[in-house]
XYZ file of C-alpha atoms in Angstrom:
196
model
C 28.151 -17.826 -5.421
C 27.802 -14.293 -4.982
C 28.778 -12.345 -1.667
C 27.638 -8.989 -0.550
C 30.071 -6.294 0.305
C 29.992 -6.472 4.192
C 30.720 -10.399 4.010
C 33.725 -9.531 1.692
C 34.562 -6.971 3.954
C 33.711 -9.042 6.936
C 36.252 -11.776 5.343
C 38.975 -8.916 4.653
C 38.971 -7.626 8.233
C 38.921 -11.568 9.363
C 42.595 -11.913 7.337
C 43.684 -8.728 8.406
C 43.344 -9.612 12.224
C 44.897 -12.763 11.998
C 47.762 -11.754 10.050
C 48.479 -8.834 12.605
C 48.298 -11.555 15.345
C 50.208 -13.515 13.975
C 53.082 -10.431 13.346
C 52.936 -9.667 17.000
C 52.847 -12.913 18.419
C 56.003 -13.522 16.334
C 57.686 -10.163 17.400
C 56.754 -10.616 20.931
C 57.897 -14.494 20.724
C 61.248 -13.411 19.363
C 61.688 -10.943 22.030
C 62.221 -13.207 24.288
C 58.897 -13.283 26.374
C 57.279 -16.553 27.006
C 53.599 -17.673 25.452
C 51.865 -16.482 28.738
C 53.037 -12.780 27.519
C 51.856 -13.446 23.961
C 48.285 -14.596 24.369
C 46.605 -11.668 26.122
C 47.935 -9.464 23.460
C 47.024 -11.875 20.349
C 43.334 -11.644 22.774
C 43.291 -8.104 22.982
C 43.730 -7.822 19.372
C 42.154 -10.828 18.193
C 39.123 -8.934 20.091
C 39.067 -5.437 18.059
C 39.040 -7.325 15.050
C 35.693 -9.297 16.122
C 34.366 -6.127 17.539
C 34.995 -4.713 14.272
C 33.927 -7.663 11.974
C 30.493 -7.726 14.314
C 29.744 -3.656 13.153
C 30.090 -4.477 10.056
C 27.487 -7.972 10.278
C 25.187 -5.763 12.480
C 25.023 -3.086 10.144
C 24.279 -5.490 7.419
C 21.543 -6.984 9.231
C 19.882 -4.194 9.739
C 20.069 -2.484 6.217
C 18.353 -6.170 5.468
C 15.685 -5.546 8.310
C 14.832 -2.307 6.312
C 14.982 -3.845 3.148
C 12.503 -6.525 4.978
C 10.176 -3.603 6.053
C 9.801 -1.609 3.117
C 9.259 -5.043 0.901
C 6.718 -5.563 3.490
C 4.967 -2.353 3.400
C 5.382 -2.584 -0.590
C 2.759 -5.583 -0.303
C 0.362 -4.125 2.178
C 0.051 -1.809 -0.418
C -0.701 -3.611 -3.822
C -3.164 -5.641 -1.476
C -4.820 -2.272 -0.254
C -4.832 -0.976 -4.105
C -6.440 -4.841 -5.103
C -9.357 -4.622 -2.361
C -9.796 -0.631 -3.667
C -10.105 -1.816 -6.991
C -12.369 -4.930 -6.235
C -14.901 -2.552 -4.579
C -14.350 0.126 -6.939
C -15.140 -2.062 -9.489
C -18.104 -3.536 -7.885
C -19.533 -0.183 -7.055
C -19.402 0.792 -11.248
C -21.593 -2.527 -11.630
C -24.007 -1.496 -8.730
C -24.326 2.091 -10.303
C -25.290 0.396 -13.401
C -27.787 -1.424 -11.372
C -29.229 1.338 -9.860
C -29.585 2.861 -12.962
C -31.432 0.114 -14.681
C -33.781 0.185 -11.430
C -34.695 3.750 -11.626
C -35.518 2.831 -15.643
C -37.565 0.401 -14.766
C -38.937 2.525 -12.020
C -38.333 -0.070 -9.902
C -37.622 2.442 -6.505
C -37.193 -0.119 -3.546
C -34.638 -2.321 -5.640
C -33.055 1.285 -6.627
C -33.228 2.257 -3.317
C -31.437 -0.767 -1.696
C -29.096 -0.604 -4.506
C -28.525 2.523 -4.236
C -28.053 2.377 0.199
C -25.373 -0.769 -0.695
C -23.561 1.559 -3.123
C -23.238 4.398 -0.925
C -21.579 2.326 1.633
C -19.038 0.345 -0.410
C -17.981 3.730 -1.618
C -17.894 5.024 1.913
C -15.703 2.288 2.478
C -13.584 3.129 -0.732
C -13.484 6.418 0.330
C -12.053 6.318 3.480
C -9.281 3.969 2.677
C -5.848 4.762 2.168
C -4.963 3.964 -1.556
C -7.887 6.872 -2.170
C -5.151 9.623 -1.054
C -2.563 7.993 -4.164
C -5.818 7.872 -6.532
C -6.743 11.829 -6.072
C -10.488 11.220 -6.200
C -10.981 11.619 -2.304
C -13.002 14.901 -2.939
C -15.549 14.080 -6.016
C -15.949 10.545 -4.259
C -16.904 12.233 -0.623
C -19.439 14.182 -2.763
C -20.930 11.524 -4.386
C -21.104 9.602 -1.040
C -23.013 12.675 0.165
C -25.791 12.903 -3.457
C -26.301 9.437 -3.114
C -27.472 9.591 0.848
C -29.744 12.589 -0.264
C -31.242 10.140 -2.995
C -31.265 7.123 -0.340
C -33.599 9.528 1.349
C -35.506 11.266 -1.642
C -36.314 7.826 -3.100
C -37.494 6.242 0.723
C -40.090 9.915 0.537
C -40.795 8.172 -2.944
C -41.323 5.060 -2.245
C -43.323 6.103 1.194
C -45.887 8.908 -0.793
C -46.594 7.437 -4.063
C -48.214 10.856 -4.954
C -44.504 12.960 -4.841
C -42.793 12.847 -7.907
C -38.982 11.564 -8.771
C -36.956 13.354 -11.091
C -35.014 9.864 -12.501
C -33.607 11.504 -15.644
C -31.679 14.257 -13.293
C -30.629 11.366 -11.097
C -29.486 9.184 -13.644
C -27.878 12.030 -14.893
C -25.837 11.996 -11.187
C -25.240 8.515 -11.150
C -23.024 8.799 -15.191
C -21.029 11.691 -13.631
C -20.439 9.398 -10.903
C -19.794 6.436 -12.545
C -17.242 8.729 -14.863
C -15.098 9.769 -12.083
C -14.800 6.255 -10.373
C -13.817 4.572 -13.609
C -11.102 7.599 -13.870
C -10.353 5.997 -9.886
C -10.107 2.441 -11.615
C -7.884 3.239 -14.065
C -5.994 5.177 -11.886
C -5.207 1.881 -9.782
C -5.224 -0.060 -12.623
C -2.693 1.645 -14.551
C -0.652 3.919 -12.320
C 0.861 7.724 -12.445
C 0.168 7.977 -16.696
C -3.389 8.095 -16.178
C -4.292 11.825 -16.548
C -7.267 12.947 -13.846
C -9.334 14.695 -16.150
């Protein structure tokens, strides 16, 4: 069985007082002074040991409390990263979507696509994980190109007769879905990813 250090020490102080109770219950006994003289003294010692002995156990109990906490907020994390890269791995198969959409010119499904998109990465951008990932600033901008072709493609989709550039959008979209694979594989694979 392995003990920690403050339960050795714990058990070292414990030995300690009771040996030096012991010594001066003796040397007090042999003095001549009856038991009523010894026992408030063995008390009053006996006492500062457990005082002692309970620093130490509180101590130890609360390096395990912060142990405990940082263990805790350890998890949080990886589960924050996990839901990141769940919708950051969705939202590279809904660009793809959008894309074939826009191919097909296919507007309304691009559109909606494109409207469910810009919020999961809205959602991805704001969250916490995205400050360890580095990306916060390309993904805010591509949050903001993709509401200007939410709105471009409803024009579309509302005036057959105005034209839609796809190829420059498309275009958009690969830079986009570029720097959120970087984000992936950021998450994925930690610090040794470079950011391009």
């Amino acid at each position: 069985m392995k003990y920690e250090k403050s339960d050795v020490v714990s058990f070292a102080i414990f030995i300690i007082g009771i040996l030096v109770c012991i010594i001066f219950a003796y040397n007090i006994y042999r003095s001549g002074k009856g038991i009523l003289d010894v026992v408030p003294v063995i008390g009053s010692i006996a006492s500062s040991f457990g005082f002692v002995i309970a620093i130490v156990q509180i101590a130890k109990v609360r390096s395990s409390s912060e142990a405990a906490r940082r263990a805790a907020q350890e998890a949080k994390s990886r589960v924050y990263n996990y839901v990141s890269l769940s919708d950051i791995s969705s939202s590279i198969k809904m660009l793809d979507e959008v894309k074939r959409y826009l191919r097909d010119e296919n507007y309304i499904a691009a559109e909606i696509r494109m409207s469910d998109l810009r919020g999961k990465l809205t959602k991805v951008k704001d969250h916490s994980s995205m400050n360890y990932v580095g990306k916060k600033k390309e993904l805010a901008g591509i949050v903001s190109d993709l509401g200007m072709e939410v709105t471009n493609l409803n024009k579309t989709i509302m005036d057959r007769s105005k034209s839609y550039d796809r190829v420059k959008v498309m275009e958009k979209l690969e830079r986009a879905k570029d720097i959120i694979q970087q984000m992936e594989s950021r998450i994925k694979f930690g610090e040794n990813v470079s950011k391009r």
